[in-house]
Amino acid sequence: MSPKYSYLEHTSDILFEAYGQTQEELIANSAEALCNAMYSLEKVEPRESIELKVTAKDFEELLHKFLGELLLTMEVKLMFFKKFLVKKFSLEEGVLEVELKGEPINPEKHEIKSEIKAVTWHDFQARKEEGKWKARVLLDI
């Protein structure tokens, strides 16, 4: 089984690559990589759902906006997420809708690994290579 994502060495921030057979799988795996860099996913239960919708003109921008909105949603709603279900994805319409499943943050239960400030555009990539989708994302900590 291929890995969903991997973390690469970086001097000061968090750099990861996510993988997927489809763009939808790449989106979900990128979200999981971002969240796994922030907190321990194993302790999050998918008890509540939130719908997240972003629009953009191309796939890279859609993925970047989605990851940024995911980060913002966690800060505003004070929730951690574990499951990411792509409900609608259309490049023609420039729309991505994802159902986020998680629970309110509980400091006694959830282990914080890193405080992430932003998803940067530096070295950001999302493209198809050798038949698989791959994203490269740098998180500002």
PDB file of N, CA and C in Angstrom, residues 39-134:
ATOM      1  N   TYR A  39      -1.642  17.746  15.402  1.00  0.00           N
ATOM      2  CA  TYR A  39      -2.099  16.992  16.577  1.00  0.00           C
ATOM      3  C   TYR A  39      -2.151  15.509  16.243  1.00  0.00           C
ATOM      4  N   SER A  40      -2.289  14.713  17.296  1.00  0.00           N
ATOM      5  CA  SER A  40      -2.358  13.263  17.142  1.00  0.00           C
ATOM      6  C   SER A  40      -3.753  12.881  16.642  1.00  0.00           C
ATOM      7  N   LEU A  41      -3.820  12.376  15.406  1.00  0.00           N
ATOM      8  CA  LEU A  41      -5.109  12.031  14.791  1.00  0.00           C
ATOM      9  C   LEU A  41      -5.818  10.890  15.515  1.00  0.00           C
ATOM     10  N   GLU A  42      -5.055   9.985  16.123  1.00  0.00           N
ATOM     11  CA  GLU A  42      -5.647   8.796  16.730  1.00  0.00           C
ATOM     12  C   GLU A  42      -6.644   9.138  17.842  1.00  0.00           C
ATOM     13  N   LYS A  43      -6.443  10.284  18.495  1.00  0.00           N
ATOM     14  CA  LYS A  43      -7.294  10.624  19.630  1.00  0.00           C
ATOM     15  C   LYS A  43      -8.509  11.473  19.253  1.00  0.00           C
ATOM     16  N   VAL A  44      -8.674  11.761  17.972  1.00  0.00           N
ATOM     17  CA  VAL A  44      -9.812  12.565  17.521  1.00  0.00           C
ATOM     18  C   VAL A  44     -10.924  11.623  17.058  1.00  0.00           C
ATOM     19  N   GLU A  45     -12.134  11.863  17.552  1.00  0.00           N
ATOM     20  CA  GLU A  45     -13.287  11.059  17.141  1.00  0.00           C
ATOM     21  C   GLU A  45     -14.138  11.875  16.167  1.00  0.00           C
ATOM     22  N   PRO A  46     -14.581  11.242  15.076  1.00  0.00           N
ATOM     23  CA  PRO A  46     -15.372  11.973  14.069  1.00  0.00           C
ATOM     24  C   PRO A  46     -16.844  12.085  14.486  1.00  0.00           C
ATOM     25  N   ARG A  47     -17.130  12.877  15.528  1.00  0.00           N
ATOM     26  CA  ARG A  47     -18.480  12.969  16.099  1.00  0.00           C
ATOM     27  C   ARG A  47     -19.328  14.069  15.499  1.00  0.00           C
ATOM     28  N   GLU A  48     -18.688  15.144  14.989  1.00  0.00           N
ATOM     29  CA  GLU A  48     -19.434  16.271  14.431  1.00  0.00           C
ATOM     30  C   GLU A  48     -18.934  16.574  13.021  1.00  0.00           C
ATOM     31  N   SER A  49     -19.820  17.155  12.201  1.00  0.00           N
ATOM     32  CA  SER A  49     -19.453  17.458  10.813  1.00  0.00           C
ATOM     33  C   SER A  49     -19.605  18.938  10.508  1.00  0.00           C
ATOM     34  N   ILE A  50     -18.723  19.419   9.656  1.00  0.00           N
ATOM     35  CA  ILE A  50     -18.786  20.785   9.145  1.00  0.00           C
ATOM     36  C   ILE A  50     -18.518  20.717   7.648  1.00  0.00           C
ATOM     37  N   GLU A  51     -19.305  21.455   6.874  1.00  0.00           N
ATOM     38  CA  GLU A  51     -19.094  21.522   5.425  1.00  0.00           C
ATOM     39  C   GLU A  51     -18.195  22.715   5.117  1.00  0.00           C
ATOM     40  N   LEU A  52     -17.213  22.482   4.280  1.00  0.00           N
ATOM     41  CA  LEU A  52     -16.293  23.542   3.874  1.00  0.00           C
ATOM     42  C   LEU A  52     -16.340  23.647   2.355  1.00  0.00           C
ATOM     43  N   LYS A  53     -16.530  24.873   1.848  1.00  0.00           N
ATOM     44  CA  LYS A  53     -16.612  25.077   0.408  1.00  0.00           C
ATOM     45  C   LYS A  53     -15.623  26.161   0.006  1.00  0.00           C
ATOM     46  N   VAL A  54     -14.848  25.885  -1.027  1.00  0.00           N
ATOM     47  CA  VAL A  54     -13.939  26.892  -1.569  1.00  0.00           C
ATOM     48  C   VAL A  54     -14.106  26.932  -3.087  1.00  0.00           C
ATOM     49  N   THR A  55     -13.780  28.079  -3.645  1.00  0.00           N
ATOM     50  CA  THR A  55     -13.812  28.238  -5.097  1.00  0.00           C
ATOM     51  C   THR A  55     -12.470  28.802  -5.552  1.00  0.00           C
ATOM     52  N   ALA A  56     -12.065  28.414  -6.751  1.00  0.00           N
ATOM     53  CA  ALA A  56     -10.801  28.899  -7.308  1.00  0.00           C
ATOM     54  C   ALA A  56     -10.784  28.603  -8.798  1.00  0.00           C
ATOM     55  N   LYS A  57      -9.764  29.125  -9.465  1.00  0.00           N
ATOM     56  CA  LYS A  57      -9.712  28.990 -10.918  1.00  0.00           C
ATOM     57  C   LYS A  57      -8.966  27.756 -11.405  1.00  0.00           C
ATOM     58  N   ASP A  58      -8.142  27.127 -10.530  1.00  0.00           N
ATOM     59  CA  ASP A  58      -7.440  25.916 -10.944  1.00  0.00           C
ATOM     60  C   ASP A  58      -7.225  24.996  -9.737  1.00  0.00           C
ATOM     61  N   PHE A  59      -6.697  23.798  -9.999  1.00  0.00           N
ATOM     62  CA  PHE A  59      -6.584  22.789  -8.936  1.00  0.00           C
ATOM     63  C   PHE A  59      -5.625  23.209  -7.831  1.00  0.00           C
ATOM     64  N   GLU A  60      -4.470  23.746  -8.183  1.00  0.00           N
ATOM     65  CA  GLU A  60      -3.516  24.161  -7.140  1.00  0.00           C
ATOM     66  C   GLU A  60      -4.137  25.182  -6.203  1.00  0.00           C
ATOM     67  N   GLU A  61      -4.826  26.165  -6.786  1.00  0.00           N
ATOM     68  CA  GLU A  61      -5.449  27.203  -5.966  1.00  0.00           C
ATOM     69  C   GLU A  61      -6.569  26.612  -5.107  1.00  0.00           C
ATOM     70  N   LEU A  62      -7.349  25.677  -5.664  1.00  0.00           N
ATOM     71  CA  LEU A  62      -8.412  25.026  -4.884  1.00  0.00           C
ATOM     72  C   LEU A  62      -7.825  24.305  -3.669  1.00  0.00           C
ATOM     73  N   LEU A  63      -6.771  23.530  -3.889  1.00  0.00           N
ATOM     74  CA  LEU A  63      -6.153  22.784  -2.797  1.00  0.00           C
ATOM     75  C   LEU A  63      -5.553  23.732  -1.761  1.00  0.00           C
ATOM     76  N   HIS A  64      -4.855  24.756  -2.221  1.00  0.00           N
ATOM     77  CA  HIS A  64      -4.241  25.719  -1.301  1.00  0.00           C
ATOM     78  C   HIS A  64      -5.313  26.429  -0.473  1.00  0.00           C
ATOM     79  N   LYS A  65      -6.373  26.891  -1.138  1.00  0.00           N
ATOM     80  CA  LYS A  65      -7.456  27.580  -0.422  1.00  0.00           C
ATOM     81  C   LYS A  65      -8.125  26.646   0.581  1.00  0.00           C
ATOM     82  N   PHE A  66      -8.357  25.397   0.165  1.00  0.00           N
ATOM     83  CA  PHE A  66      -8.994  24.428   1.059  1.00  0.00           C
ATOM     84  C   PHE A  66      -8.151  24.218   2.318  1.00  0.00           C
ATOM     85  N   LEU A  67      -6.859  24.012   2.156  1.00  0.00           N
ATOM     86  CA  LEU A  67      -6.000  23.778   3.318  1.00  0.00           C
ATOM     87  C   LEU A  67      -5.968  25.008   4.226  1.00  0.00           C
ATOM     88  N   GLY A  68      -5.938  26.196   3.625  1.00  0.00           N
ATOM     89  CA  GLY A  68      -5.978  27.425   4.413  1.00  0.00           C
ATOM     90  C   GLY A  68      -7.294  27.571   5.171  1.00  0.00           C
ATOM     91  N   GLU A  69      -8.409  27.253   4.495  1.00  0.00           N
ATOM     92  CA  GLU A  69      -9.723  27.333   5.145  1.00  0.00           C
ATOM     93  C   GLU A  69      -9.868  26.270   6.237  1.00  0.00           C
ATOM     94  N   LEU A  70      -9.292  25.108   6.014  1.00  0.00           N
ATOM     95  CA  LEU A  70      -9.301  24.048   7.035  1.00  0.00           C
ATOM     96  C   LEU A  70      -8.592  24.541   8.293  1.00  0.00           C
ATOM     97  N   LEU A  71      -7.436  25.147   8.124  1.00  0.00           N
ATOM     98  CA  LEU A  71      -6.678  25.683   9.250  1.00  0.00           C
ATOM     99  C   LEU A  71      -7.488  26.765   9.976  1.00  0.00           C
ATOM    100  N   LEU A  72      -8.090  27.668   9.223  1.00  0.00           N
ATOM    101  CA  LEU A  72      -8.909  28.733   9.805  1.00  0.00           C
ATOM    102  C   LEU A  72     -10.126  28.165  10.536  1.00  0.00           C
ATOM    103  N   THR A  73     -10.769  27.169   9.947  1.00  0.00           N
ATOM    104  CA  THR A  73     -11.952  26.556  10.560  1.00  0.00           C
ATOM    105  C   THR A  73     -11.604  25.923  11.903  1.00  0.00           C
ATOM    106  N   MET A  74     -10.445  25.288  11.990  1.00  0.00           N
ATOM    107  CA  MET A  74     -10.028  24.701  13.268  1.00  0.00           C
ATOM    108  C   MET A  74      -9.848  25.783  14.323  1.00  0.00           C
ATOM    109  N   GLU A  75      -9.283  26.929  13.927  1.00  0.00           N
ATOM    110  CA  GLU A  75      -9.056  28.027  14.875  1.00  0.00           C
ATOM    111  C   GLU A  75     -10.366  28.681  15.308  1.00  0.00           C
ATOM    112  N   VAL A  76     -11.265  28.886  14.369  1.00  0.00           N
ATOM    113  CA  VAL A  76     -12.520  29.588  14.662  1.00  0.00           C
ATOM    114  C   VAL A  76     -13.499  28.687  15.415  1.00  0.00           C
ATOM    115  N   LYS A  77     -13.643  27.449  14.958  1.00  0.00           N
ATOM    116  CA  LYS A  77     -14.610  26.517  15.565  1.00  0.00           C
ATOM    117  C   LYS A  77     -14.028  25.769  16.775  1.00  0.00           C
ATOM    118  N   LEU A  78     -12.715  25.917  16.998  1.00  0.00           N
ATOM    119  CA  LEU A  78     -12.030  25.214  18.096  1.00  0.00           C
ATOM    120  C   LEU A  78     -12.287  23.712  18.012  1.00  0.00           C
ATOM    121  N   MET A  79     -12.069  23.175  16.802  1.00  0.00           N
ATOM    122  CA  MET A  79     -12.280  21.746  16.552  1.00  0.00           C
ATOM    123  C   MET A  79     -11.050  21.147  15.881  1.00  0.00           C
ATOM    124  N   PHE A  80     -10.861  19.862  16.136  1.00  0.00           N
ATOM    125  CA  PHE A  80      -9.879  19.061  15.404  1.00  0.00           C
ATOM    126  C   PHE A  80     -10.649  18.082  14.523  1.00  0.00           C
ATOM    127  N   PHE A  81     -10.103  17.804  13.343  1.00  0.00           N
ATOM    128  CA  PHE A  81     -10.782  16.925  12.394  1.00  0.00           C
ATOM    129  C   PHE A  81      -9.931  15.708  12.074  1.00  0.00           C
ATOM    130  N   LYS A  82     -10.641  14.618  11.717  1.00  0.00           N
ATOM    131  CA  LYS A  82      -9.966  13.360  11.420  1.00  0.00           C
ATOM    132  C   LYS A  82     -10.346  12.792  10.053  1.00  0.00           C
ATOM    133  N   LYS A  83     -11.563  13.028   9.613  1.00  0.00           N
ATOM    134  CA  LYS A  83     -12.067  12.497   8.336  1.00  0.00           C
ATOM    135  C   LYS A  83     -12.377  13.650   7.393  1.00  0.00           C
ATOM    136  N   PHE A  84     -12.052  13.448   6.113  1.00  0.00           N
ATOM    137  CA  PHE A  84     -12.222  14.493   5.102  1.00  0.00           C
ATOM    138  C   PHE A  84     -12.881  13.863   3.881  1.00  0.00           C
ATOM    139  N   LEU A  85     -14.174  14.092   3.717  1.00  0.00           N
ATOM    140  CA  LEU A  85     -14.934  13.464   2.638  1.00  0.00           C
ATOM    141  C   LEU A  85     -15.219  14.505   1.552  1.00  0.00           C
ATOM    142  N   VAL A  86     -14.648  14.296   0.383  1.00  0.00           N
ATOM    143  CA  VAL A  86     -14.883  15.222  -0.727  1.00  0.00           C
ATOM    144  C   VAL A  86     -16.295  14.976  -1.244  1.00  0.00           C
ATOM    145  N   LYS A  87     -17.167  15.967  -1.100  1.00  0.00           N
ATOM    146  CA  LYS A  87     -18.567  15.856  -1.511  1.00  0.00           C
ATOM    147  C   LYS A  87     -18.768  16.333  -2.937  1.00  0.00           C
ATOM    148  N   LYS A  88     -18.043  17.385  -3.299  1.00  0.00           N
ATOM    149  CA  LYS A  88     -18.159  17.911  -4.663  1.00  0.00           C
ATOM    150  C   LYS A  88     -16.798  18.449  -5.077  1.00  0.00           C
ATOM    151  N   PHE A  89     -16.394  18.078  -6.281  1.00  0.00           N
ATOM    152  CA  PHE A  89     -15.145  18.569  -6.832  1.00  0.00           C
ATOM    153  C   PHE A  89     -15.353  18.766  -8.322  1.00  0.00           C
ATOM    154  N   SER A  90     -15.268  20.007  -8.769  1.00  0.00           N
ATOM    155  CA  SER A  90     -15.469  20.310 -10.181  1.00  0.00           C
ATOM    156  C   SER A  90     -14.487  21.395 -10.607  1.00  0.00           C
ATOM    157  N   LEU A  91     -13.557  21.005 -11.471  1.00  0.00           N
ATOM    158  CA  LEU A  91     -12.629  22.011 -11.994  1.00  0.00           C
ATOM    159  C   LEU A  91     -13.335  22.966 -12.947  1.00  0.00           C
ATOM    160  N   GLU A  92     -14.354  22.466 -13.682  1.00  0.00           N
ATOM    161  CA  GLU A  92     -15.098  23.323 -14.603  1.00  0.00           C
ATOM    162  C   GLU A  92     -15.790  24.461 -13.859  1.00  0.00           C
ATOM    163  N   GLU A  93     -16.388  24.137 -12.703  1.00  0.00           N
ATOM    164  CA  GLU A  93     -17.064  25.151 -11.888  1.00  0.00           C
ATOM    165  C   GLU A  93     -16.096  25.816 -10.912  1.00  0.00           C
ATOM    166  N   GLY A  94     -14.907  25.247 -10.736  1.00  0.00           N
ATOM    167  CA  GLY A  94     -13.937  25.792  -9.786  1.00  0.00           C
ATOM    168  C   GLY A  94     -14.411  25.664  -8.349  1.00  0.00           C
ATOM    169  N   VAL A  95     -15.046  24.520  -8.017  1.00  0.00           N
ATOM    170  CA  VAL A  95     -15.658  24.343  -6.700  1.00  0.00           C
ATOM    171  C   VAL A  95     -15.138  23.071  -6.032  1.00  0.00           C
ATOM    172  N   LEU A  96     -14.894  23.206  -4.735  1.00  0.00           N
ATOM    173  CA  LEU A  96     -14.542  22.063  -3.902  1.00  0.00           C
ATOM    174  C   LEU A  96     -15.356  22.150  -2.618  1.00  0.00           C
ATOM    175  N   GLU A  97     -16.079  21.055  -2.312  1.00  0.00           N
ATOM    176  CA  GLU A  97     -16.834  20.977  -1.066  1.00  0.00           C
ATOM    177  C   GLU A  97     -16.402  19.715  -0.331  1.00  0.00           C
ATOM    178  N   VAL A  98     -16.023  19.906   0.925  1.00  0.00           N
ATOM    179  CA  VAL A  98     -15.511  18.791   1.732  1.00  0.00           C
ATOM    180  C   VAL A  98     -16.241  18.775   3.069  1.00  0.00           C
ATOM    181  N   GLU A  99     -16.662  17.570   3.477  1.00  0.00           N
ATOM    182  CA  GLU A  99     -17.244  17.392   4.802  1.00  0.00           C
ATOM    183  C   GLU A  99     -16.109  17.033   5.763  1.00  0.00           C
ATOM    184  N   LEU A 100     -15.950  17.855   6.798  1.00  0.00           N
ATOM    185  CA  LEU A 100     -14.920  17.639   7.816  1.00  0.00           C
ATOM    186  C   LEU A 100     -15.582  16.964   9.007  1.00  0.00           C
ATOM    187  N   LYS A 101     -14.990  15.883   9.505  1.00  0.00           N
ATOM    188  CA  LYS A 101     -15.563  15.193  10.671  1.00  0.00           C
ATOM    189  C   LYS A 101     -14.536  15.180  11.797  1.00  0.00           C
ATOM    190  N   GLY A 102     -14.979  15.647  12.959  1.00  0.00           N
ATOM    191  CA  GLY A 102     -14.074  15.710  14.100  1.00  0.00           C
ATOM    192  C   GLY A 102     -14.836  16.020  15.371  1.00  0.00           C
ATOM    193  N   GLU A 103     -14.141  16.670  16.288  1.00  0.00           N
ATOM    194  CA  GLU A 103     -14.758  16.989  17.574  1.00  0.00           C
ATOM    195  C   GLU A 103     -14.120  18.250  18.160  1.00  0.00           C
ATOM    196  N   PRO A 104     -14.800  18.882  19.142  1.00  0.00           N
ATOM    197  CA  PRO A 104     -14.220  20.059  19.794  1.00  0.00           C
ATOM    198  C   PRO A 104     -12.877  19.723  20.447  1.00  0.00           C
ATOM    199  N   ILE A 105     -11.971  20.693  20.436  1.00  0.00           N
ATOM    200  CA  ILE A 105     -10.650  20.504  21.029  1.00  0.00           C
ATOM    201  C   ILE A 105     -10.778  20.333  22.541  1.00  0.00           C
ATOM    202  N   ASN A 106     -10.135  19.302  23.030  1.00  0.00           N
ATOM    203  CA  ASN A 106     -10.098  19.025  24.456  1.00  0.00           C
ATOM    204  C   ASN A 106      -8.625  18.886  24.853  1.00  0.00           C
ATOM    205  N   PRO A 107      -8.045  19.908  25.509  1.00  0.00           N
ATOM    206  CA  PRO A 107      -6.615  19.867  25.843  1.00  0.00           C
ATOM    207  C   PRO A 107      -6.214  18.670  26.696  1.00  0.00           C
ATOM    208  N   GLU A 108      -7.141  18.112  27.453  1.00  0.00           N
ATOM    209  CA  GLU A 108      -6.829  16.939  28.273  1.00  0.00           C
ATOM    210  C   GLU A 108      -6.770  15.659  27.437  1.00  0.00           C
ATOM    211  N   LYS A 109      -7.412  15.680  26.289  1.00  0.00           N
ATOM    212  CA  LYS A 109      -7.480  14.493  25.439  1.00  0.00           C
ATOM    213  C   LYS A 109      -6.557  14.569  24.236  1.00  0.00           C
ATOM    214  N   HIS A 110      -6.478  15.746  23.615  1.00  0.00           N
ATOM    215  CA  HIS A 110      -5.760  15.899  22.350  1.00  0.00           C
ATOM    216  C   HIS A 110      -4.339  16.414  22.572  1.00  0.00           C
ATOM    217  N   GLU A 111      -3.403  15.716  21.956  1.00  0.00           N
ATOM    218  CA  GLU A 111      -1.988  16.090  22.057  1.00  0.00           C
ATOM    219  C   GLU A 111      -1.627  17.027  20.895  1.00  0.00           C
ATOM    220  N   ILE A 112      -1.187  18.240  21.247  1.00  0.00           N
ATOM    221  CA  ILE A 112      -0.783  19.226  20.236  1.00  0.00           C
ATOM    222  C   ILE A 112       0.682  18.962  19.874  1.00  0.00           C
ATOM    223  N   LYS A 113       0.964  18.837  18.586  1.00  0.00           N
ATOM    224  CA  LYS A 113       2.336  18.606  18.126  1.00  0.00           C
ATOM    225  C   LYS A 113       3.005  19.909  17.683  1.00  0.00           C
ATOM    226  N   SER A 114       2.279  20.709  16.896  1.00  0.00           N
ATOM    227  CA  SER A 114       2.828  21.964  16.340  1.00  0.00           C
ATOM    228  C   SER A 114       1.726  22.995  16.192  1.00  0.00           C
ATOM    229  N   GLU A 115       2.098  24.248  16.362  1.00  0.00           N
ATOM    230  CA  GLU A 115       1.192  25.365  16.078  1.00  0.00           C
ATOM    231  C   GLU A 115       1.493  25.805  14.650  1.00  0.00           C
ATOM    232  N   ILE A 116       0.541  25.684  13.769  1.00  0.00           N
ATOM    233  CA  ILE A 116       0.753  26.070  12.370  1.00  0.00           C
ATOM    234  C   ILE A 116       0.090  27.418  12.119  1.00  0.00           C
ATOM    235  N   LYS A 117       0.876  28.356  11.599  1.00  0.00           N
ATOM    236  CA  LYS A 117       0.369  29.705  11.339  1.00  0.00           C
ATOM    237  C   LYS A 117      -0.331  29.800   9.997  1.00  0.00           C
ATOM    238  N   ALA A 118       0.235  29.128   8.975  1.00  0.00           N
ATOM    239  CA  ALA A 118      -0.329  29.294   7.635  1.00  0.00           C
ATOM    240  C   ALA A 118       0.150  28.206   6.685  1.00  0.00           C
ATOM    241  N   VAL A 119      -0.613  28.035   5.622  1.00  0.00           N
ATOM    242  CA  VAL A 119      -0.204  27.214   4.479  1.00  0.00           C
ATOM    243  C   VAL A 119       0.411  28.203   3.479  1.00  0.00           C
ATOM    244  N   THR A 120       1.689  28.029   3.187  1.00  0.00           N
ATOM    245  CA  THR A 120       2.366  29.023   2.341  1.00  0.00           C
ATOM    246  C   THR A 120       2.271  28.654   0.858  1.00  0.00           C
ATOM    247  N   TRP A 121       2.559  29.627   0.021  1.00  0.00           N
ATOM    248  CA  TRP A 121       2.646  29.398  -1.423  1.00  0.00           C
ATOM    249  C   TRP A 121       4.066  29.006  -1.821  1.00  0.00           C
ATOM    250  N   HIS A 122       5.018  29.148  -0.886  1.00  0.00           N
ATOM    251  CA  HIS A 122       6.405  28.823  -1.215  1.00  0.00           C
ATOM    252  C   HIS A 122       6.536  27.347  -1.581  1.00  0.00           C
ATOM    253  N   ASP A 123       6.987  27.078  -2.786  1.00  0.00           N
ATOM    254  CA  ASP A 123       7.230  25.710  -3.274  1.00  0.00           C
ATOM    255  C   ASP A 123       5.960  24.855  -3.303  1.00  0.00           C
ATOM    256  N   PHE A 124       4.772  25.489  -3.272  1.00  0.00           N
ATOM    257  CA  PHE A 124       3.511  24.744  -3.292  1.00  0.00           C
ATOM    258  C   PHE A 124       3.305  24.131  -4.674  1.00  0.00           C
ATOM    259  N   GLN A 125       2.984  22.840  -4.693  1.00  0.00           N
ATOM    260  CA  GLN A 125       2.760  22.148  -5.962  1.00  0.00           C
ATOM    261  C   GLN A 125       1.626  21.147  -5.799  1.00  0.00           C
ATOM    262  N   ALA A 126       0.857  20.964  -6.856  1.00  0.00           N
ATOM    263  CA  ALA A 126      -0.159  19.906  -6.923  1.00  0.00           C
ATOM    264  C   ALA A 126      -0.256  19.512  -8.380  1.00  0.00           C
ATOM    265  N   ARG A 127       0.242  18.313  -8.686  1.00  0.00           N
ATOM    266  CA  ARG A 127       0.245  17.888 -10.083  1.00  0.00           C
ATOM    267  C   ARG A 127       0.325  16.373 -10.199  1.00  0.00           C
ATOM    268  N   LYS A 128       0.078  15.905 -11.413  1.00  0.00           N
ATOM    269  CA  LYS A 128       0.110  14.477 -11.697  1.00  0.00           C
ATOM    270  C   LYS A 128       1.507  14.097 -12.169  1.00  0.00           C
ATOM    271  N   GLU A 129       2.081  13.055 -11.524  1.00  0.00           N
ATOM    272  CA  GLU A 129       3.404  12.555 -11.896  1.00  0.00           C
ATOM    273  C   GLU A 129       3.346  11.042 -11.969  1.00  0.00           C
ATOM    274  N   GLU A 130       3.753  10.507 -13.076  1.00  0.00           N
ATOM    275  CA  GLU A 130       3.806   9.053 -13.263  1.00  0.00           C
ATOM    276  C   GLU A 130       2.480   8.382 -12.893  1.00  0.00           C
ATOM    277  N   GLY A 131       1.365   8.987 -13.318  1.00  0.00           N
ATOM    278  CA  GLY A 131       0.046   8.396 -13.125  1.00  0.00           C
ATOM    279  C   GLY A 131      -0.589   8.624 -11.764  1.00  0.00           C
ATOM    280  N   LYS A 132       0.102   9.322 -10.843  1.00  0.00           N
ATOM    281  CA  LYS A 132      -0.449   9.582  -9.513  1.00  0.00           C
ATOM    282  C   LYS A 132      -0.409  11.081  -9.224  1.00  0.00           C
ATOM    283  N   TRP A 133      -1.340  11.515  -8.383  1.00  0.00           N
ATOM    284  CA  TRP A 133      -1.373  12.914  -7.980  1.00  0.00           C
ATOM    285  C   TRP A 133      -0.474  13.129  -6.765  1.00  0.00           C
ATOM    286  N   LYS A 134       0.213  14.271  -6.771  1.00  0.00           N
ATOM    287  CA  LYS A 134       1.166  14.561  -5.704  1.00  0.00           C
ATOM    288  C   LYS A 134       1.101  16.052  -5.363  1.00  0.00           C
TER     289      LYS A 134
END
